[in-house]
Coordinates of C-alpha atoms and ligand atoms in Angstrom, one line a residue:
Chain D
M122 CA 6.3 -6.3 20.3
K123 CA 7.0 -2.8 21.5
Q124 CA 7.9 0.3 19.5
I125 CA 8.5 3.9 20.2
L126 CA 8.0 6.3 17.4
L127 CA 9.6 9.7 17.8
I128 CA 8.3 12.5 15.6
T129 CA 10.5 15.6 15.7
D130 CA 11.9 18.3 13.5
G131 CA 15.3 18.9 14.9
C132 CA 17.8 18.8 17.6
S133 CA 17.5 18.0 21.3
N134 CA 18.9 20.7 23.6
V135 CA 18.4 19.6 27.2
G136 CA 19.3 16.6 29.3
E137 CA 20.6 13.2 28.5
S138 CA 21.6 12.2 25.0
P139 CA 18.6 10.9 23.0
V140 CA 21.0 8.4 21.3
S141 CA 22.0 6.7 24.5
A142 CA 18.3 6.8 25.7
A143 CA 17.3 5.0 22.5
A144 CA 20.1 2.5 23.0
L145 CA 18.7 1.8 26.5
A146 CA 15.2 1.4 25.1
F147 CA 16.5 -1.1 22.6
A148 CA 18.3 -3.0 25.3
E149 CA 15.0 -3.4 27.0
G150 CA 13.4 -4.8 23.9
I151 CA 11.8 -1.7 22.5
T152 CA 12.5 -0.6 19.0
V153 CA 12.9 3.1 18.4
N154 CA 11.9 4.6 15.0
V155 CA 12.2 8.3 14.1
A156 CA 10.3 10.4 11.7
G157 CA 11.9 13.8 11.0
V158 CA 9.3 16.3 9.6
I159 CA 10.2 19.3 7.5
D160 CA 8.1 22.0 6.0
E161 CA 9.9 23.3 3.0
G162 CA 13.5 23.8 3.8
A163 CA 15.9 21.1 4.7
I164 CA 16.4 19.9 8.3
G165 CA 19.6 21.2 9.8
E166 CA 22.6 18.9 9.3
Q167 CA 23.0 18.4 13.0
G168 CA 19.3 17.5 13.3
A169 CA 19.5 15.0 10.5
V170 CA 22.6 13.3 12.0
E171 CA 20.9 13.1 15.4
I172 CA 17.7 11.6 13.9
A173 CA 19.7 8.9 12.1
E174 CA 21.7 8.1 15.2
I175 CA 18.7 7.8 17.5
A176 CA 17.1 5.2 15.1
K177 CA 20.4 3.3 14.7
A178 CA 20.9 3.1 18.5
G179 CA 17.2 2.2 18.9
G180 CA 17.4 -0.7 16.4
G181 CA 14.9 1.0 14.2
M182 CA 14.8 3.2 11.1
S183 CA 14.5 6.9 10.4
R184 CA 13.0 8.9 7.6
I185 CA 13.0 12.6 6.9
V186 CA 9.7 13.6 5.2
T187 CA 7.4 16.5 4.5
T188 CA 4.1 16.9 6.4
H189 CA 2.3 15.4 3.4
Q190 CA 4.2 12.1 3.5
L191 CA 4.1 11.8 7.2
S192 CA 1.0 9.5 7.6
H193 CA 2.1 7.0 5.0
T194 CA 5.7 7.0 6.4
V195 CA 4.6 6.4 10.0
Q196 CA 2.4 3.5 8.9
M197 CA 5.1 1.9 6.7
M198 CA 7.8 2.2 9.4
T199 CA 5.7 0.6 12.0
R200 CA 4.8 -2.3 9.6
Q201 CA 8.3 -2.8 8.4
T202 CA 9.6 -2.8 12.0
V203 CA 7.2 -5.5 12.9
A204 CA 8.3 -7.6 9.9
G205 CA 12.0 -6.8 10.7
T206 CA 11.6 -7.9 14.3
I207 CA 10.1 -11.2 13.2
R208 CA 12.6 -11.8 10.5
H209 CA 15.4 -11.2 13.0
A210 CA 14.0 -13.6 15.5
V211 CA 13.4 -16.3 12.8
N212 CA 16.9 -15.8 11.4
Q213 CA 18.4 -16.2 14.8
E214 CA 16.6 -19.4 15.3
L215 CA 17.7 -20.7 11.9
K216 CA 21.3 -19.8 12.8
Q217 CA 21.2 -21.7 16.1
L218 CA 19.5 -24.8 14.7
F219 CA 21.0 -25.1 11.3
G220 CA 23.9 -22.7 11.1
L221 CA 22.1 -20.8 8.3
D222 CA 22.5 -17.1 7.7
S223 CA 18.9 -16.2 7.0
V224 CA 15.6 -17.3 5.5
G225 CA 17.2 -16.7 2.1
A226 CA 19.6 -19.5 2.6
L227 CA 16.8 -22.1 2.8
P228 CA 15.8 -24.0 -0.4
P229 CA 12.8 -22.3 -2.0
P230 CA 10.1 -24.8 -0.8
K231 CA 11.3 -24.5 2.8
R232 CA 11.5 -20.8 2.4
A233 CA 7.9 -20.7 1.4
E234 CA 6.9 -22.5 4.5
V235 CA 8.9 -20.4 6.9
V236 CA 7.7 -17.2 5.3
R237 CA 4.1 -18.3 5.6
V238 CA 4.7 -18.5 9.4
M239 CA 6.4 -15.2 9.4
D240 CA 3.5 -13.6 7.7
E241 CA 1.1 -15.2 10.2
L242 CA 3.2 -13.8 13.1
E243 CA 3.3 -10.4 11.5
E244 CA -0.5 -10.2 11.4
T245 CA -1.3 -11.8 14.8
S246 CA 1.4 -10.8 17.2
E247 CA 0.6 -8.3 19.9
L248 CA 1.9 -4.8 19.1
R249 CA 2.2 -1.6 21.1
V250 CA 3.4 1.7 19.7
A251 CA 4.1 4.6 21.9
L252 CA 4.3 7.9 19.9
L253 CA 6.5 10.6 21.3
I254 CA 5.8 13.9 19.7
D255 CA 8.1 16.9 19.7
A256 CA 5.8 19.9 20.5
S257 CA 8.5 22.5 20.8
A258 CA 7.7 25.9 19.1
S259 CA 9.1 25.0 15.7
M260 CA 6.7 22.0 15.4
K261 CA 3.5 24.1 15.9
P262 CA 2.6 24.4 12.2
K263 CA 3.2 20.7 11.7
L264 CA 1.0 19.4 14.5
H265 CA -2.1 19.0 12.3
A266 CA -0.2 16.7 10.1
V267 CA 1.1 14.8 13.2
E268 CA -2.4 14.4 14.5
D269 CA -3.5 13.1 11.1
A270 CA -0.6 10.6 11.1
V271 CA -1.5 9.4 14.6
R272 CA -5.1 8.8 13.6
D273 CA -4.0 7.0 10.4
L274 CA -1.7 4.8 12.4
A275 CA -4.4 3.9 14.8
L276 CA -6.6 3.0 11.8
S277 CA -4.0 0.6 10.5
L278 CA -3.4 -1.0 13.9
Q279 CA -7.1 -1.5 14.4
S280 CA -7.3 -3.6 11.3
R281 CA -4.7 -6.0 12.5
N282 CA -5.8 -9.4 13.8
G283 CA -3.3 -9.3 16.7
R284 CA -4.0 -7.0 19.7
S285 CA -2.6 -3.6 19.0
A286 CA -2.6 -0.3 20.9
V287 CA -1.1 3.1 20.7
A288 CA -0.2 5.6 23.4
V289 CA 0.6 9.3 22.8
F290 CA 3.1 11.5 24.6
H291 CA 4.3 15.0 23.8
F292 CA 7.3 16.9 25.1
P293 CA 8.4 19.2 26.7
G294 CA 6.1 18.7 29.7
D295 CA 3.9 21.4 31.0
F296 CA 5.3 22.0 34.5
G297 CA 9.0 21.7 34.0
H298 CA 9.6 18.8 36.3
L299 CA 8.6 16.1 33.8
P300 CA 10.2 15.9 30.4
C301 CA 7.0 14.7 28.7
V302 CA 3.3 14.4 29.1
L303 CA 0.9 11.5 28.5
D304 CA -1.8 12.6 26.1
C305 CA -3.5 9.3 25.7
G306 CA -2.8 5.9 27.4
W307 CA -2.9 2.6 25.5
T308 CA -5.9 2.6 23.2
T309 CA -7.2 0.7 20.2
E310 CA -9.7 3.3 19.2
A311 CA -8.7 5.8 16.6
G312 CA -11.8 7.9 17.3
K313 CA -10.5 8.7 20.8
L314 CA -7.6 10.5 19.4
H315 CA -9.4 13.6 18.2
S316 CA -7.7 16.9 18.7
M317 CA -5.4 15.6 21.3
F318 CA -3.0 18.5 21.1
T319 CA -5.4 21.2 22.1
R320 CA -3.9 21.4 25.5
I321 CA -0.3 21.7 24.4
R322 CA 1.5 24.8 25.4
M323 CA 4.5 25.5 23.2
K324 CA 7.8 25.8 24.9
G325 CA 11.3 26.3 23.7
T326 CA 13.3 23.4 25.0
T327 CA 13.6 20.0 23.4
P328 CA 14.4 17.4 26.0
T329 CA 14.3 14.4 23.6
G330 CA 16.6 12.2 25.7
P331 CA 14.8 12.5 29.0
A332 CA 11.4 12.2 27.2
L333 CA 12.5 8.9 25.6
L334 CA 13.6 7.6 29.0
Q335 CA 10.2 8.5 30.5
V336 CA 8.4 6.7 27.8
V337 CA 10.5 3.6 28.4
D338 CA 9.6 3.7 32.1
F339 CA 5.9 4.0 31.1
I340 CA 6.1 1.0 28.8
R341 CA 8.0 -1.0 31.5
E342 CA 5.3 -0.1 34.1
T343 CA 2.3 -0.8 31.8
C344 CA 3.5 -3.8 29.9
G345 CA 5.3 -5.8 32.5
I346 CA 8.7 -7.3 31.8
I347 CA 9.2 -6.7 28.2
K348 CA 12.1 -8.8 27.1
S349 CA 10.9 -12.2 27.9
E350 CA 7.7 -11.8 26.0
L351 CA 9.1 -9.7 23.2
L352 CA 8.4 -12.4 20.7
E353 CA 7.8 -16.0 21.3
P354 CA 10.4 -17.4 19.0
P355 CA 8.9 -19.9 16.7
H356 CA 10.1 -23.4 17.4
I357 CA 12.0 -24.8 14.5
E358 CA 12.8 -28.5 14.9
R359 CA 15.2 -30.7 13.2
G360 CA 13.4 -33.5 11.3
D361 CA 14.5 -37.2 11.6
N362 CA 16.2 -37.2 8.2
E363 CA 18.8 -34.8 6.9
E364 CA 16.1 -32.7 5.2
V365 CA 15.4 -29.5 6.9
R366 CA 11.9 -29.7 8.4
S367 CA 10.2 -27.0 10.2
D368 CA 7.5 -27.2 12.7
Y369 CA 6.0 -24.2 14.4
V370 CA 4.2 -23.5 17.5
V371 CA 2.6 -20.1 17.2
Chain O
M43 CA 15.7 5.9 1.7
T44 CA 17.3 3.3 -0.5
T45 CA 15.1 2.0 -3.3
S46 CA 15.7 -0.7 -5.9
S47 CA 16.0 2.0 -8.5
E48 CA 19.3 3.0 -7.0
K49 CA 20.6 -0.5 -7.3
V50 CA 22.5 -1.9 -10.3
Q51 CA 20.5 -3.1 -13.1
L52 CA 21.3 -6.3 -14.9
P53 CA 22.2 -5.8 -18.6
P54 CA 20.2 -7.4 -21.4
G55 CA 21.7 -10.7 -22.4
T56 CA 22.5 -11.7 -18.9
L57 CA 22.2 -15.4 -18.4
V58 CA 20.4 -16.3 -15.2
K59 CA 20.8 -19.9 -14.1
G60 CA 18.7 -20.9 -11.1
K61 CA 20.8 -22.2 -8.2
W62 CA 18.2 -24.7 -7.0
N63 CA 16.1 -25.6 -10.0
G64 CA 18.7 -25.1 -12.7
K65 CA 16.5 -23.3 -15.3
K66 CA 18.4 -21.0 -17.6
Y67 CA 16.8 -17.6 -18.4
R68 CA 18.1 -14.9 -20.7
L69 CA 17.2 -11.4 -19.7
E70 CA 15.8 -9.4 -22.7
R71 CA 15.0 -6.0 -21.1
L72 CA 13.9 -4.2 -18.0
L73 CA 10.1 -4.0 -17.6
G74 CA 9.8 -2.0 -14.5
I75 CA 11.3 -0.9 -11.2
G76 CA 9.2 -0.8 -8.1
A77 CA 9.8 0.0 -4.5
N78 CA 10.6 -3.7 -3.8
G79 CA 12.3 -5.0 -6.8
Q80 CA 13.2 -5.0 -10.5
V81 CA 11.2 -6.9 -13.2
Y82 CA 12.7 -8.1 -16.4
L83 CA 11.4 -9.7 -19.6
A84 CA 13.2 -13.0 -20.0
S85 CA 13.3 -15.9 -22.4
L86 CA 13.4 -19.5 -21.4
G87 CA 14.1 -21.6 -24.5
R88 CA 11.5 -20.3 -26.9
S89 CA 9.0 -19.1 -24.3
V90 CA 9.0 -15.7 -22.6
C91 CA 8.3 -14.8 -19.0
A92 CA 8.9 -12.0 -16.4
L93 CA 11.5 -12.3 -13.7
K94 CA 11.2 -10.3 -10.5
F95 CA 14.4 -9.8 -8.4
S96 CA 14.7 -8.4 -4.9
D97 CA 17.2 -8.4 -2.1
E98 CA 14.4 -9.0 0.4
A99 CA 14.2 -12.8 0.2
A100 CA 11.3 -13.0 2.7
E101 CA 9.2 -10.4 1.1
L102 CA 9.7 -11.8 -2.4
Q103 CA 8.8 -15.3 -1.1
G104 CA 5.7 -13.8 0.5
E105 CA 4.6 -12.6 -2.8
A106 CA 5.4 -15.9 -4.5
N107 CA 3.3 -17.6 -1.8
V108 CA 0.3 -15.5 -2.7
L109 CA 0.8 -16.3 -6.3
A110 CA 1.1 -20.0 -5.6
S111 CA -2.0 -20.0 -3.6
L112 CA -3.9 -18.1 -6.3
D113 CA -2.7 -20.6 -8.9
H114 CA -3.9 -23.4 -6.7
T115 CA -7.5 -22.1 -6.7
G116 CA -7.2 -20.9 -10.3
K117 CA -6.4 -24.4 -11.5
K118 CA -10.0 -25.5 -10.9
R119 CA -11.1 -22.8 -13.3
G120 CA -8.6 -24.0 -15.9
R121 CA -6.4 -20.9 -15.5
V122 CA -2.8 -21.3 -16.6
P123 CA -0.4 -20.8 -13.6
F124 CA 1.0 -17.3 -13.1
L125 CA 3.9 -18.3 -10.9
L126 CA 6.4 -20.4 -12.9
D127 CA 9.6 -20.8 -10.7
V128 CA 11.2 -19.5 -7.5
D129 CA 15.0 -19.6 -7.3
D130 CA 18.2 -17.7 -6.6
F131 CA 20.7 -16.3 -9.0
T132 CA 24.3 -16.3 -7.8
L133 CA 25.9 -13.1 -8.9
D134 CA 29.4 -12.3 -7.8
G135 CA 29.2 -14.8 -5.0
R136 CA 26.0 -13.4 -3.6
D137 CA 22.6 -15.1 -4.0
L138 CA 19.9 -12.8 -5.5
P139 CA 16.4 -14.3 -5.0
F140 CA 14.0 -14.1 -7.9
Y141 CA 10.8 -15.6 -9.1
A142 CA 9.5 -16.2 -12.6
M143 CA 5.9 -15.4 -13.6
R144 CA 3.9 -15.1 -16.7
Y145 CA 4.7 -12.1 -18.8
V146 CA 1.8 -9.6 -19.0
P147 CA 1.9 -7.4 -22.1
G148 CA 0.0 -4.1 -22.0
T149 CA 0.0 -0.6 -20.8
P150 CA -1.2 0.9 -17.5
V151 CA -4.9 1.6 -17.7
S152 CA -4.7 5.5 -17.7
A153 CA -2.3 5.5 -20.6
Y154 CA -4.5 3.1 -22.5
L155 CA -7.6 5.3 -22.0
K156 CA -5.6 8.3 -23.1
R157 CA -4.6 6.6 -26.3
H158 CA -7.8 4.8 -27.2
G159 CA -10.4 6.9 -25.6
S160 CA -12.6 6.8 -22.5
Q161 CA -15.2 4.6 -24.2
W162 CA -12.9 1.7 -23.3
M163 CA -13.7 2.2 -19.7
G164 CA -16.7 -0.1 -20.0
V165 CA -14.9 -3.1 -21.3
V166 CA -11.7 -2.6 -19.2
G167 CA -13.8 -2.2 -16.1
Y168 CA -15.9 -5.2 -16.8
R169 CA -12.8 -7.4 -17.3
L170 CA -11.2 -6.1 -14.2
L171 CA -14.2 -6.7 -12.1
E172 CA -14.4 -10.2 -13.5
R173 CA -10.8 -10.8 -12.4
L174 CA -11.5 -9.3 -9.0
A175 CA -14.6 -11.4 -8.5
E176 CA -12.4 -14.5 -9.1
L177 CA -9.8 -13.3 -6.5
H178 CA -12.5 -12.5 -4.0
E179 CA -14.2 -15.8 -4.4
A180 CA -10.9 -17.4 -3.7
G181 CA -10.7 -15.5 -0.4
W182 CA -8.2 -12.8 -1.5
V183 CA -8.3 -9.0 -1.8
F184 CA -5.9 -7.4 -4.3
S185 CA -5.8 -4.1 -2.2
D186 CA -3.2 -2.2 -4.2
I187 CA -5.4 -1.4 -7.3
K188 CA -3.8 1.6 -9.1
T189 CA -3.2 2.5 -12.7
D190 CA 0.4 1.0 -12.7
N191 CA -0.8 -2.3 -11.5
V192 CA -3.6 -2.8 -14.1
L193 CA -2.2 -3.6 -17.5
V194 CA -4.5 -3.4 -20.6
H195 CA -3.8 -4.8 -24.1
D196 CA -5.6 -6.2 -27.1
Y197 CA -9.1 -4.8 -27.1
G198 CA -9.4 -4.2 -23.4
A199 CA -8.0 -7.5 -22.0
V200 CA -6.9 -6.8 -18.5
E201 CA -4.4 -8.4 -16.1
L202 CA -3.2 -7.4 -12.7
V203 CA 0.5 -7.2 -11.8
D204 CA 2.2 -6.8 -8.4
F205 CA 0.6 -9.2 -6.0
G206 CA 2.8 -7.9 -3.2
G207 CA -0.2 -6.3 -1.6
A208 CA -2.7 -9.1 -2.1
T209 CA -4.1 -9.9 1.3
A210 CA -6.3 -12.7 2.6
A211 CA -9.8 -11.5 3.4
G212 CA -10.1 -10.5 7.1
R213 CA -6.4 -9.6 7.5
S214 CA -5.0 -6.1 7.5
V215 CA -4.2 -4.6 4.1
R216 CA -0.4 -4.6 3.8
Q217 CA 0.2 -2.4 0.8
F218 CA -1.8 0.4 -0.5
T219 CA -1.5 3.7 -2.3
E220 CA -2.8 6.6 -0.3
I221 CA -5.2 8.3 -2.6
Y222 CA -6.8 4.9 -3.5
D223 CA -7.2 3.9 0.1
R224 CA -10.7 4.0 1.7
G225 CA -9.1 4.7 5.1
Y226 CA -7.5 7.8 3.8
W227 CA -10.9 9.0 2.6
S228 CA -12.5 8.2 6.0
A229 CA -14.7 5.6 4.3
G230 CA -13.8 2.5 6.3
S231 CA -11.2 0.3 7.8
R232 CA -8.0 -1.2 6.4
T233 CA -9.2 -4.7 7.0
A234 CA -9.2 -6.5 3.6
D235 CA -12.6 -7.2 2.2
P236 CA -14.1 -7.1 -1.3
A237 CA -15.4 -3.6 -0.6
Y238 CA -11.9 -2.4 -0.1
D239 CA -11.2 -3.3 -3.8
W240 CA -14.5 -1.7 -5.0
F241 CA -13.4 1.6 -3.4
A242 CA -10.0 1.5 -5.1
F243 CA -11.6 0.4 -8.4
A244 CA -13.8 3.5 -8.4
M245 CA -10.8 5.6 -7.6
L246 CA -9.0 4.1 -10.5
W247 CA -11.5 5.7 -12.9
L248 CA -11.5 9.0 -11.1
H249 CA -7.7 9.0 -11.3
A250 CA -7.5 7.8 -14.9
L251 CA -10.1 10.2 -16.3
D252 CA -9.9 13.2 -14.0
G253 CA -6.5 12.9 -12.4
K254 CA -5.7 16.6 -12.3
R255 CA -8.7 17.6 -10.4
L256 CA -8.4 14.6 -8.0
L257 CA -4.8 15.6 -7.2
Q258 CA -5.9 19.2 -6.7
L259 CA -8.6 18.1 -4.3
T260 CA -6.3 15.9 -2.2
R261 CA -3.9 18.8 -1.9
A262 CA -6.6 21.3 -0.9
L263 CA -8.6 19.2 1.5
L264 CA -7.8 19.1 5.2
P265 CA -7.5 15.6 6.5
Q266 CA -10.7 15.9 8.6
N267 CA -12.6 16.8 5.4
R268 CA -11.6 13.9 3.3
H269 CA -14.8 12.1 2.6
P270 CA -16.4 10.2 -0.3
G271 CA -18.8 13.1 -0.7
E272 CA -16.0 15.2 -2.0
L273 CA -15.2 12.5 -4.5
M274 CA -18.8 12.3 -5.6
K275 CA -18.7 16.0 -6.4
L276 CA -15.9 15.3 -8.9
V277 CA -17.8 12.4 -10.3
R278 CA -21.0 14.5 -10.8
S279 CA -19.1 17.3 -12.6
H280 CA -17.3 15.0 -15.0
P281 CA -19.0 14.4 -18.4
R282 CA -18.1 10.6 -18.6
L283 CA -18.1 9.7 -14.9
R284 CA -21.4 11.5 -14.3
T285 CA -23.2 8.8 -16.3
M286 CA -21.9 6.2 -13.8
E287 CA -22.8 8.2 -10.7
G288 CA -25.1 5.6 -9.1
W289 CA -22.5 2.9 -9.5
M290 CA -19.6 5.0 -8.2
E291 CA -21.6 6.1 -5.2
K292 CA -22.4 2.5 -4.3
A293 CA -18.7 1.5 -4.7
F294 CA -17.5 4.2 -2.4
R295 CA -20.1 3.2 0.1
G296 CA -19.3 -0.5 -0.2
G297 CA -23.0 -1.1 -1.0
F298 CA -22.9 -4.2 -3.2
Q299 CA -23.8 -7.7 -2.1
D300 CA -20.7 -9.1 -3.6
T301 CA -18.4 -8.5 -6.6
R302 CA -20.7 -10.4 -9.0
E303 CA -23.4 -7.9 -8.2
A304 CA -21.0 -5.1 -8.7
L305 CA -20.1 -6.6 -12.1
L306 CA -23.7 -7.0 -13.1
E307 CA -24.6 -3.4 -12.1
W308 CA -21.4 -2.1 -13.8
R309 CA -22.6 -3.7 -17.1
Q310 CA -26.1 -2.1 -16.7
A311 CA -24.7 1.3 -15.8
I312 CA -22.4 1.2 -18.8
R313 CA -25.2 0.1 -21.2
S314 CA -27.5 2.8 -20.1
S315 CA -24.8 5.5 -20.1
E316 CA -24.1 4.5 -23.7
R317 CA -27.7 4.8 -24.5
T318 CA -28.0 8.3 -23.1
A319 CA -24.9 9.3 -25.0
K320 CA -26.5 8.0 -28.2
S321 CA -29.8 9.6 -27.7
S322 CA -28.2 13.0 -26.9
E323 CA -26.2 12.6 -30.2
S324 CA -29.4 12.0 -32.2
H325 CA -30.8 15.3 -30.9
V326 CA -30.3 18.2 -33.3
P327 CA -27.4 20.2 -31.9
G328 CA -28.2 23.8 -30.8
W329 CA -26.3 25.7 -33.4
M330 CA -28.0 23.7 -36.2
A331 CA -31.5 24.4 -34.7
G332 CA -30.6 28.0 -34.5
L333 CA -29.5 28.1 -38.1
L334 CA -32.8 26.4 -39.0
A335 CA -34.9 28.9 -37.1
G336 CA -32.9 31.7 -38.6
S337 CA -33.5 30.5 -42.1
V338 CA -37.2 30.1 -41.4
V339 CA -37.3 33.7 -40.3
L340 CA -35.4 34.7 -43.4
C341 CA -37.7 32.7 -45.6
A342 CA -40.8 34.2 -44.1
A343 CA -39.3 37.7 -44.6
V344 CA -38.5 37.0 -48.2
A345 CA -42.0 35.6 -48.7
A346 CA -43.6 38.6 -47.0
V347 CA -41.6 41.0 -49.2
W348 CA -42.5 39.1 -52.3
F349 CA -46.2 38.8 -51.3
L350 CA -46.5 42.5 -50.5
Q351 CA -45.0 43.5 -53.8
Ligands
ATP106 N1 4.3 -10.1 -15.0 C1 4.7 -8.9 -15.5 N2 4.6 -8.7 -16.8 C2 4.9 -7.5 -17.3 N3 5.3 -6.4 -16.6 C3 5.4 -6.6 -15.3 C4 5.1 -7.8 -14.7 N4 5.2 -7.7 -13.3 C5 5.6 -6.4 -13.2 N5 5.7 -5.7 -14.3 C6 6.2 -4.3 -14.5 O1 7.1 -4.0 -13.5 C7 6.7 -2.9 -12.7 C8 7.2 -3.1 -11.3 O2 6.8 -4.4 -10.8 P1 6.1 -4.5 -9.4 O3 4.9 -3.6 -9.3 O4 5.8 -6.0 -9.2 O5 7.3 -4.1 -8.5 P2 7.1 -3.5 -7.0 O6 8.5 -3.4 -6.5 O7 6.2 -4.3 -6.2 O8 6.5 -2.1 -7.2 P3 5.7 -1.2 -6.3 O9 6.5 0.0 -6.1 O10 4.5 -0.9 -7.2 O11 5.3 -1.9 -5.1 C9 5.2 -2.9 -12.8 O12 4.7 -1.6 -12.6 C10 5.0 -3.4 -14.3 O13 5.1 -2.3 -15.2
MG107 MG1 3.7 -2.2 -8.5

């Protein structure tokens, strides 16, 4: 499973639309979540709309939170997205095989069985989360909270049974020709992520769209073809009698 | 963010007939609203139980699975089952999943201690550790210990509610409350093990007895400075918690062999803290000693005056 988590505080102002970039990511099997961070005041209306749109196009979710809530929100969004991706795959399988809408349409004993398998997948499936951090000037006072959230997420991922890794990018890039910079490639160690933003130089522009596209390229290059291994759909077989039987290969 | 609290509540008197199992419940009143669902007190014939409703069928079922598995191991100990039924309620053509569980009377632990006094910490803690020991021995970690999830009634009887976060040992903790989380305090991983619960258990007392200073501390500390050492400073400067210093320190460090040992040491620590409390009471308070000394001086003066005359 692949996710991009965008942490920003406002509107993009250069390059491609971040909404269509997120849609492209989703088409390639990557879910895009967005955390909008605010200090005290509210996020601009335009920014709030864009944040919601990016997540919608990226098949993910968005939350607008204060710096204090950021760690917990990032961790929850990641976890819920994993659960959501699995639920989606299982529901699709149920629909194809039995014409059922969702897990909820199964009789409770079968539901119990299917959910047990879903929980198993949630814990053991491979997971990669690329964090894309807006480091434009207005984000400067919030970067400590962002760093803390990244460490916290790494801690949560470390404790999973399935292989999990994070990578960290920030944008805009240093030299102008790249929209974003890789701060840390795929890693499983939270300890590695100390003071990763020391070399950030604040710039004015916010090329959210181009940065998203660059991260998608990175994931494609480092994780092979994504779509086919997005999630091995669990095999649900029809039993010999009418009763719905489930049989899983995990 | 949509939460259950924004969703419509079912009025008292609502008849809930299970779609699959056909049991008929009557809703008496709302017991609580959480992030994931609504819990009602309900009657079934002449017995009472609690019903939890949620739109998230898979999540609710996951919780019911945990309860079923706990009941399975609990049976051997002669425990009555906690999970009573899993079903759907058809409301306006839509199926609303729910499960029925035992009704747990009582108040959250912090409210209980406020009303009845902090001397109840010993019993309540003892009962809670006993319950946790059972869970741990069955291979589960509760993980989301917090004051709302620990209900106390009748002379310190304790029951846990909200098993949504219960995690099999060795798996990643799936639900926690930040200030109770050992990861948040840089004191260990988020992989479920008994020590994860010991940490949250220790936080429970800090939160219940010294909540104000704890919240101040979390607000003031920079993330990189969050450390159990800071928590121990609070413990040492609190009149009641100070007497449990050794135990608390060991809980934060995850230093017990197992939860039975934690239970045993809890009992010893409580006993000896009660003894020190008693012996300090038997001492003559300072003001009384002062009065006594004063009256001795006065006496001597009077005697001297009388003698010299
Ligand atoms: N079996 C029970 N008996 C009595 N009261 C209960 C019971 N189960 C839950 N409650 C009450 O309902 C409240 C909400 O229930 P619960 O914690 O299960 O919901 P939740 O959606 O998981 O909440 P949370 O936000 O804590 O995750 C509890 O805090 C408690 O007060
Ligand atoms: Mg709860």
